[in-house]
Each structure stands twice: as C-alpha cells, then as structure tokens.
mmCIF file of C-alpha atoms in Angstrom:
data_model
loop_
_atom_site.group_PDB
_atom_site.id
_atom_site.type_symbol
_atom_site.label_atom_id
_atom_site.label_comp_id
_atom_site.label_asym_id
_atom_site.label_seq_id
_atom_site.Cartn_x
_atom_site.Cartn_y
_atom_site.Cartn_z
ATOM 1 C CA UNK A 80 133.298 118.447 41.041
ATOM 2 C CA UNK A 81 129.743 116.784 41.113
ATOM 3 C CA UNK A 82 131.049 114.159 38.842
ATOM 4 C CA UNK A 83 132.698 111.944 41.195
ATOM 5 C CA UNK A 84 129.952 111.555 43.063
ATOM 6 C CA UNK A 85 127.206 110.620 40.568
ATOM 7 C CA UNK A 86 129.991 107.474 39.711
ATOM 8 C CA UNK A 87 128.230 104.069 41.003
ATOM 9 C CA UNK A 88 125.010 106.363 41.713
ATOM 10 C CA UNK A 89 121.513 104.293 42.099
ATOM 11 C CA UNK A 90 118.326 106.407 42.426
ATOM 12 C CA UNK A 91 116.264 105.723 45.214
ATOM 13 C CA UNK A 92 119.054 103.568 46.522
ATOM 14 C CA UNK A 93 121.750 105.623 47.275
ATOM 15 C CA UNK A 94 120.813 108.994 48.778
ATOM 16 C CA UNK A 95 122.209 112.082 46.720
ATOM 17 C CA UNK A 96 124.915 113.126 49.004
ATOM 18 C CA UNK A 97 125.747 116.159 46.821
ATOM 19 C CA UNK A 98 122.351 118.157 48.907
ATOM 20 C CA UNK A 99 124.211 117.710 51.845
ATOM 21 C CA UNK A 100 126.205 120.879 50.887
ATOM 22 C CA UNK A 101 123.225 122.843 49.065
ATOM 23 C CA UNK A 102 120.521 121.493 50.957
ATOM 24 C CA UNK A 103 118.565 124.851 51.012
ATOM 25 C CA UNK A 104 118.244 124.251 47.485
ATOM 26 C CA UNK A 105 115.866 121.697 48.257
ATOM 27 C CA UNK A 106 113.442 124.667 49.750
ATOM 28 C CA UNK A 107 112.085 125.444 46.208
ATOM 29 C CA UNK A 108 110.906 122.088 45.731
ATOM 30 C CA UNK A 109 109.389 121.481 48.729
ATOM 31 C CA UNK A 110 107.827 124.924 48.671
ATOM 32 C CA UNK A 111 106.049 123.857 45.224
ATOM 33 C CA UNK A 112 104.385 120.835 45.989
ATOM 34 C CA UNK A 113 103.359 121.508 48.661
ATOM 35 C CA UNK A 114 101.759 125.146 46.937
ATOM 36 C CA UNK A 115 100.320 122.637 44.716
ATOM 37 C CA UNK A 116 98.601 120.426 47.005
ATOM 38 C CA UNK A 117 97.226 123.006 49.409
ATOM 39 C CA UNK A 118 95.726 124.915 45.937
ATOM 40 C CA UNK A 119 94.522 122.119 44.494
ATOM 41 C CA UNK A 120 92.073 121.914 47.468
ATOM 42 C CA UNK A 121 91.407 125.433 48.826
ATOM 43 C CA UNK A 122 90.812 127.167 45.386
ATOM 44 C CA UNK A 123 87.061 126.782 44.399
ATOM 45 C CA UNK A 124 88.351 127.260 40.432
ATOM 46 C CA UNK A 125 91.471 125.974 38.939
ATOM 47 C CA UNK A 126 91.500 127.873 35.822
ATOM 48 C CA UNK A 127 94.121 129.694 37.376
ATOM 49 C CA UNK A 128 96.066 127.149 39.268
ATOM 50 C CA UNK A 129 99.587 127.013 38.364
ATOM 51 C CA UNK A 130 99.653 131.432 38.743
ATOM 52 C CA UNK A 131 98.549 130.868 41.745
ATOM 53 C CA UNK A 132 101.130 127.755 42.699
ATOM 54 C CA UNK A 133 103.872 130.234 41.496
ATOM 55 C CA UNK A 134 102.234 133.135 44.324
ATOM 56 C CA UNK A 135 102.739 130.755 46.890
ATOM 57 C CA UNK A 136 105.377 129.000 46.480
ATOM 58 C CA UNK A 137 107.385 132.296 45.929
ATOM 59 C CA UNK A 138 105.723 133.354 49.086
ATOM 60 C CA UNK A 139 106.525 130.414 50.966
ATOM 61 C CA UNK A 140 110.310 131.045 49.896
ATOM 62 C CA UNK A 141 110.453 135.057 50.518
ATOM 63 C CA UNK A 142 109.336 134.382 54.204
ATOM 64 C CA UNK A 143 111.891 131.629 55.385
ATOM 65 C CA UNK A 144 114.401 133.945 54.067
ATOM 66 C CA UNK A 145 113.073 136.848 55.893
ATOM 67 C CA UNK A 146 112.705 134.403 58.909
ATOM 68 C CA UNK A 147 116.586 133.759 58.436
ATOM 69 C CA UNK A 148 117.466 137.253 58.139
ATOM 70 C CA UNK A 149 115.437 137.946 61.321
ATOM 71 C CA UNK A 150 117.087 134.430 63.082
ATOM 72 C CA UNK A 151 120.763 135.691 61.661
ATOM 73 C CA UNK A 152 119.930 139.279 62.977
ATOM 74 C CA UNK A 153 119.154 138.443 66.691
ATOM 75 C CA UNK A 154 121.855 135.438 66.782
ATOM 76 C CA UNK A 155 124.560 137.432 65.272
ATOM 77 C CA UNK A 156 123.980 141.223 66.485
ATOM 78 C CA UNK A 157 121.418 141.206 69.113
ATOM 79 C CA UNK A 158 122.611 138.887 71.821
ATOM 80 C CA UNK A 159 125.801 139.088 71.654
ATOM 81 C CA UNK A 160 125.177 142.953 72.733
ATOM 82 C CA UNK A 161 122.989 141.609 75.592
ATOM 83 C CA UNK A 162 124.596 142.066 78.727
ATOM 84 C CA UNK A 163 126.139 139.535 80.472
ATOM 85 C CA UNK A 164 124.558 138.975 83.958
ATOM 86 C CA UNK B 115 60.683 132.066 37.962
ATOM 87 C CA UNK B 116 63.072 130.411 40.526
ATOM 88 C CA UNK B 117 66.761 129.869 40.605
ATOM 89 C CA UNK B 118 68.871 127.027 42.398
ATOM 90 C CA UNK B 119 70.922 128.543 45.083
ATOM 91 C CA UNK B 120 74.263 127.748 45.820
ATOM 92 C CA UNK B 121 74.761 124.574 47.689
ATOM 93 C CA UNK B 122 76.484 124.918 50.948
ATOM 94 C CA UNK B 123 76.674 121.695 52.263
ATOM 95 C CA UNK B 124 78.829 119.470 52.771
ATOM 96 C CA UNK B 125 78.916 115.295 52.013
ATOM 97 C CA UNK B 126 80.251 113.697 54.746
ATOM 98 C CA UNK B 127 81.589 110.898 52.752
ATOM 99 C CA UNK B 128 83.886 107.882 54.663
ATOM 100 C CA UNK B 129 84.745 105.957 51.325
ATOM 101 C CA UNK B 130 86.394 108.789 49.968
ATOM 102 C CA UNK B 131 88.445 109.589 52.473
ATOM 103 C CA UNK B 132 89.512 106.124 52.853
ATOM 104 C CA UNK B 133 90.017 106.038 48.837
ATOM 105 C CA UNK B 134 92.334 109.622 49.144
ATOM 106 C CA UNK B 135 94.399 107.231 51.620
ATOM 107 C CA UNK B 136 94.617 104.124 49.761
ATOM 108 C CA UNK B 137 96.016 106.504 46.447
ATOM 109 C CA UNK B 138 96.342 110.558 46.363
ATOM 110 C CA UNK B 139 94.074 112.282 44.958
ATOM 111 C CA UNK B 140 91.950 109.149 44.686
ATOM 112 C CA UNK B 141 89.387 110.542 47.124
ATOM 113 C CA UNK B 142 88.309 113.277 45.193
ATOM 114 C CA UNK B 143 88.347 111.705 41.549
ATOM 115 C CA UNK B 144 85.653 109.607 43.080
ATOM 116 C CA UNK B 145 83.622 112.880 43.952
ATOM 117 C CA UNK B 146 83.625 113.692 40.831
ATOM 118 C CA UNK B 147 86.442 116.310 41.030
ATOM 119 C CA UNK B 148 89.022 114.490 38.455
ATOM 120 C CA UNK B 149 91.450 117.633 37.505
ATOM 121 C CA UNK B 150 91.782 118.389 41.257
ATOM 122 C CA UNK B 151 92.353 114.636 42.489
ATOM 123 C CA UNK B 152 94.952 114.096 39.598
ATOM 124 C CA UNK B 153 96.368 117.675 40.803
ATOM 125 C CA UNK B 154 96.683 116.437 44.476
ATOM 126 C CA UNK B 155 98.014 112.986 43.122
ATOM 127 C CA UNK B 156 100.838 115.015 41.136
ATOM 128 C CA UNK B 157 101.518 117.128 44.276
ATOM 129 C CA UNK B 158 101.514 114.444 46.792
ATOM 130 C CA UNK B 159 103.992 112.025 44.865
ATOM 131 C CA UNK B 160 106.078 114.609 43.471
ATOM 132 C CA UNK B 161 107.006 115.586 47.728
ATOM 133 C CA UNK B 162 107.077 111.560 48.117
ATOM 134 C CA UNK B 163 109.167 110.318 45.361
ATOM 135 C CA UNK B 164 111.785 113.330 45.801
ATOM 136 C CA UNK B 165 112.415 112.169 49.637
ATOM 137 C CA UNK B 166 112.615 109.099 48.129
ATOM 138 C CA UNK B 167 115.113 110.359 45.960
ATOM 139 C CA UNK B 168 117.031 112.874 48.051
ATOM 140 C CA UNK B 169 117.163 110.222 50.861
ATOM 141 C CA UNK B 170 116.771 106.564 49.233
ATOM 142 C CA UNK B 171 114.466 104.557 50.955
ATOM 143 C CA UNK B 172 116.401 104.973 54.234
ATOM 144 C CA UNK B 173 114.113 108.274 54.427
ATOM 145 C CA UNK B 174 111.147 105.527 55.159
ATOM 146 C CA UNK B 175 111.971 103.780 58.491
ATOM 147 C CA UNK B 176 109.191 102.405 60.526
ATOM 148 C CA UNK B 177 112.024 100.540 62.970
ATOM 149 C CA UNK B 178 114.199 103.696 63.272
ATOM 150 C CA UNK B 179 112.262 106.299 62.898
ATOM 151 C CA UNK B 180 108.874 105.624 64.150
ATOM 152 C CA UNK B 181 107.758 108.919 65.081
ATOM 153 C CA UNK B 182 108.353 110.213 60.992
ATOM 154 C CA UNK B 183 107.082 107.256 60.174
ATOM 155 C CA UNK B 184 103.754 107.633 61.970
ATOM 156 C CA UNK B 185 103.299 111.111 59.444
ATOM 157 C CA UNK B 186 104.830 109.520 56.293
ATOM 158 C CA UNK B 187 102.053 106.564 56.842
ATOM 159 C CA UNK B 188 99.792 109.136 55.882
ATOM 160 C CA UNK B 189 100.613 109.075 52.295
ATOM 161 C CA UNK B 190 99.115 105.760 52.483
ATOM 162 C CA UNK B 191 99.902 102.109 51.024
ATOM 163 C CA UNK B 192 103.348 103.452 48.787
ATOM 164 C CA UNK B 193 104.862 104.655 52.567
ATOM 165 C CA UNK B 194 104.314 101.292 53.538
ATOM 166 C CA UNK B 195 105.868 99.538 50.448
ATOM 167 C CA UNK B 196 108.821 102.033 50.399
ATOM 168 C CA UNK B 197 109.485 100.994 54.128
ATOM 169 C CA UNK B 198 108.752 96.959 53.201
ATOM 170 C CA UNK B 199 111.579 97.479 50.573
ATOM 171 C CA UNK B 200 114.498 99.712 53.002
ATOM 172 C CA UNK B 201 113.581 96.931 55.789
ATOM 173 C CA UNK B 202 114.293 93.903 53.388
ATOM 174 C CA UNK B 203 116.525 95.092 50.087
ATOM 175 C CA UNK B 204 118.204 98.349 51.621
ATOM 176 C CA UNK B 205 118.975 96.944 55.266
ATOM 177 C CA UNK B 206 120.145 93.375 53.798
ATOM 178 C CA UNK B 207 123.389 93.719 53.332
ATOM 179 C CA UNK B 208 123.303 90.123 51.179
ATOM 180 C CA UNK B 209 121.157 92.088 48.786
ATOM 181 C CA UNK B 210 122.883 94.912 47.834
ATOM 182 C CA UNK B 211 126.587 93.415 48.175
ATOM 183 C CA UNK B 212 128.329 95.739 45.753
ATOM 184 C CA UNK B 213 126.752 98.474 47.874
ATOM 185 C CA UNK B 214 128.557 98.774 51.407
ATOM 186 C CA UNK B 215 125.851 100.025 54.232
ATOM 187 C CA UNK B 216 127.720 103.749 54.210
ATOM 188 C CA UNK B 217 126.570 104.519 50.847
ATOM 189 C CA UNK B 218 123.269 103.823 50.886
ATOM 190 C CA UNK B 219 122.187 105.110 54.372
ATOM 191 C CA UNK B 220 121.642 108.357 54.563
ATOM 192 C CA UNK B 221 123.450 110.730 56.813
ATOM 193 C CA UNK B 222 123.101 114.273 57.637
ATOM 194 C CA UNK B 223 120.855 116.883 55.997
ATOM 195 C CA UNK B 224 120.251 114.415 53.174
ATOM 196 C CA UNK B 225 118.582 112.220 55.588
ATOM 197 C CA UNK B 226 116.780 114.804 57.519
ATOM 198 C CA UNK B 227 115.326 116.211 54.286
ATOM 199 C CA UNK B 228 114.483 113.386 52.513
ATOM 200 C CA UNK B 229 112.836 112.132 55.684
ATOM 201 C CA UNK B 230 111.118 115.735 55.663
ATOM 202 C CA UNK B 231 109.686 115.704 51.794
ATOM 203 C CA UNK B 232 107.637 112.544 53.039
ATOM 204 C CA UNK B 233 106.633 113.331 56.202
ATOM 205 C CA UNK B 234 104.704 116.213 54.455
ATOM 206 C CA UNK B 235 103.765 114.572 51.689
ATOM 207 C CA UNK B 236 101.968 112.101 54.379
ATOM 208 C CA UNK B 237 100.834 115.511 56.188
ATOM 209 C CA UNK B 238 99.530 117.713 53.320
ATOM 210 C CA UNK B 239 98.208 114.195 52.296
ATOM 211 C CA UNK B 240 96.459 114.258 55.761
ATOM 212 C CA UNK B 241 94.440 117.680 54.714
ATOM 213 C CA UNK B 242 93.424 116.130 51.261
ATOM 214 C CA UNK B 243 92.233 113.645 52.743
ATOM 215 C CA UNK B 244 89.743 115.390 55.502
ATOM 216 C CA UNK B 245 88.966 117.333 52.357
ATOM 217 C CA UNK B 246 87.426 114.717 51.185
ATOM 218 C CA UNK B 247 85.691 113.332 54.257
ATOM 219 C CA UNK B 248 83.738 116.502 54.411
ATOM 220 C CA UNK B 249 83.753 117.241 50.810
ATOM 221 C CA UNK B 250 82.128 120.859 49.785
ATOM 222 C CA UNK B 251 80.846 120.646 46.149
ATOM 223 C CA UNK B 252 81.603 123.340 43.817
ATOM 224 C CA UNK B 253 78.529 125.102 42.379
ATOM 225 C CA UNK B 254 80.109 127.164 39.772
ATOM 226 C CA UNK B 255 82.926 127.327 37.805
ATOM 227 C CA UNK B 256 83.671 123.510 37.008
ATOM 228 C CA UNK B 257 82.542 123.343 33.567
ATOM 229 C CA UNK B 258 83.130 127.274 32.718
ATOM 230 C CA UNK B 259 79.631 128.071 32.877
ATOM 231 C CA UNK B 260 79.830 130.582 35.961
ATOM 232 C CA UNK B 261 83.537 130.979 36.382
ATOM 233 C CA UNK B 262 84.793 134.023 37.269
ATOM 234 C CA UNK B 263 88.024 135.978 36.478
ATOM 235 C CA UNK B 264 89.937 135.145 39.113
ATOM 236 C CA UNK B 265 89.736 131.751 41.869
ATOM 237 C CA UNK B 266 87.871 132.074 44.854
ATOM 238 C CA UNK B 267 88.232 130.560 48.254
ATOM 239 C CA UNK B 268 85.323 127.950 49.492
ATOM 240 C CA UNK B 269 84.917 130.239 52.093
ATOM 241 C CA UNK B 270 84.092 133.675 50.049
ATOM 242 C CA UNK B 271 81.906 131.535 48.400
ATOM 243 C CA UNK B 272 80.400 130.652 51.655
ATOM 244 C CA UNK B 273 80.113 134.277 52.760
ATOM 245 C CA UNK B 274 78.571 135.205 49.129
#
C-alpha cells in the first residue's frame, strides 16, 4: 500500500518515508555512484567505464552481504554457544 | 629517431582543486579532462540530490548535525545552499504551514541515509578533489590514439 503515502508528497521536502521499511534497497544506489566517482578518477581510460561501474558496484554489493552473513553468523550462532562465565 | 616518453609527473595545481570544490567535476574539466569531470559531476550529484531526496533537506543540518555537516560541506557551495534553505523554508514553520514539522523532518533510517548519500557525496567529492590538486596527465588513450583493450590504473602506468 505505497499509495497512501505518496498522497500530499513534496520531493526534497518531505523525506520518502516508504525507505524506512526497505532501506537496504537504498545500497544499490549508493553502491553506483559512488563506483562511478571513484572510476571516473582511478581509470587512466574510460572507454570502458560504465563495465567497469557495473564490476564494482556489484562488488561493492556482494561484500556487505557477505559481511552480513558473516555479522548474522557470529550474532546468531556463535555467541550464543559461547560459554557463559 | 627519438620518442616522447610517458609523462609521469604530476601538476600541482591549487585553482583546480578549488574549482572541483566550488562545482563537481569542475576541477578536472579545467585540466582539460571534460568526459571525466562531467563523469564525476554526474556521480557526485546523483549521491547528493538522492539524500536530498531520500531525506529532504533535513539530511543537510549545519545546527543539528554539525559533525555530517562538516563531510557534506565537502560537496561544496550546493551543501551550503541546501542547508541555507532546511534552516530558513524547512525549519519555518510559517513557511510551510500546510506541512506540520512531523512530515517533513526526517526520522529514522530515512534520515540516517539520506544524511549518509551526502556525507559521501561530500567525501568521494573530497578524493576528486585532491585528484585534481595533484593532477597526473594521461599520456595515452584520450583521443584513441594509444588506447588499449582494456583500462588501466595510473599506477600500472606508472610501473610501465
């Protein structure tokens, strides 16, 4: 029901509320620009800038979820079977 | 018969950085380098103006959130403007009467990550800009001349 929200919506002036539920959406964006700055001033060529903005920012989102497999692995399972004391 | 060799120094050049502050991207059109500064100027604002969007102005605080602030400054004169307009159109509540304070504040993640888009726009912003300051020129490549297959770092350039 995304609907109701967007009623009385002003971009820029009211924040989109809606992210506060899929916020890790957001990851993909944030993942590609900043792919897009770092490439546009490490690679010494830019015929191939936008395959290599894809690499990255696939990259960039395959290791935060490994990172929150890993976090969810050692929060979850591991120290809970650390004994106590 | 001689050949040029490749160039590896670097300009050490003040106005540009101070240009890639004033506008993204700016900095390195003026070196020349006018698909890459329009790249970095499409990179930079797209992180900027989604916080701005994901967050509303709120994301740009100076009074409340000075510390943020301090990295979203970074992305140079449009930080300042967005924070200008949250201090005297968002905040005023005689403004924006049909808007009560709740709805355009941001709360929670939205907040946080809107806050977060420009901060790193301001920081990645931050790199561009020493790029520029101590600006390596590209010997090959630029106009197709001597380009290779695939993109190559500065620094395997360096080491060739």
């Amino acid at each position: 029901m995304m609907f109701p929200l967007l009623l009385g919506y002003l971009p820029f002036v009211v924040p989109l509320h809606f992210f506060n539920t899929w916020w890790y959406v957001l990851l993909v964006p944030l993942a590609f620009g900043i792919a897009v700055i770092y490439k546009a001033t490490r690679l010494a060529r830019l015929e191939d800038f936008w395959r290599q903005v894809i690499i990255m920012t696939t990259q960039i989102i395959l290791a935060m979820i490994g990172l929150a497999i890993a976090l969810t692995v050692l929060v979850q399972l591991v120290i809970p079977r650390l004994p106590v004391g | 018969m001689s050949t040029a060799a490749p160039s590896n120094e670097r300009l050490f050049s003040p106005p540009a950085a101070a240009c890639a502050w004033l506008w993204p991207g700016l900095g390195h059109i003026v070196l020349g380098e006018k698909r890459r500064g329009l790249l970095i100027m499409f990179g930079v604002l797209f992180l900027f103006f989604s916080g701005l969007l994901i967050g509303g102005f709120d994301a740009v605080d100076r009074v409340d959130d000075r510390l943020w602030f301090l990295a979203q400054a970074l992305c140079g004169p449009i930080a300042f403007v967005a924070d200008f307009i949250n201090q005297s159109v968002i905040k005023d509540p005689n403004v924006l009467a049909s808007f009560d304070e709740t709805r355009t504040t941001g709360l929670a993640r939205v907040n946080e990550i809107g806050t977060l888009f420009i901060a790193l726009a301001g920081l990645m912003n931050l790199t561009v800009i020493i790029d520029a300051l101590h600006f390596a020129p590209k010997d090959s490549g630029r106009d197709g001349s001597n380009a290779a297959s695939t993109p190559r770092r500065r620094s395997e350039d360096q080491a060739a």
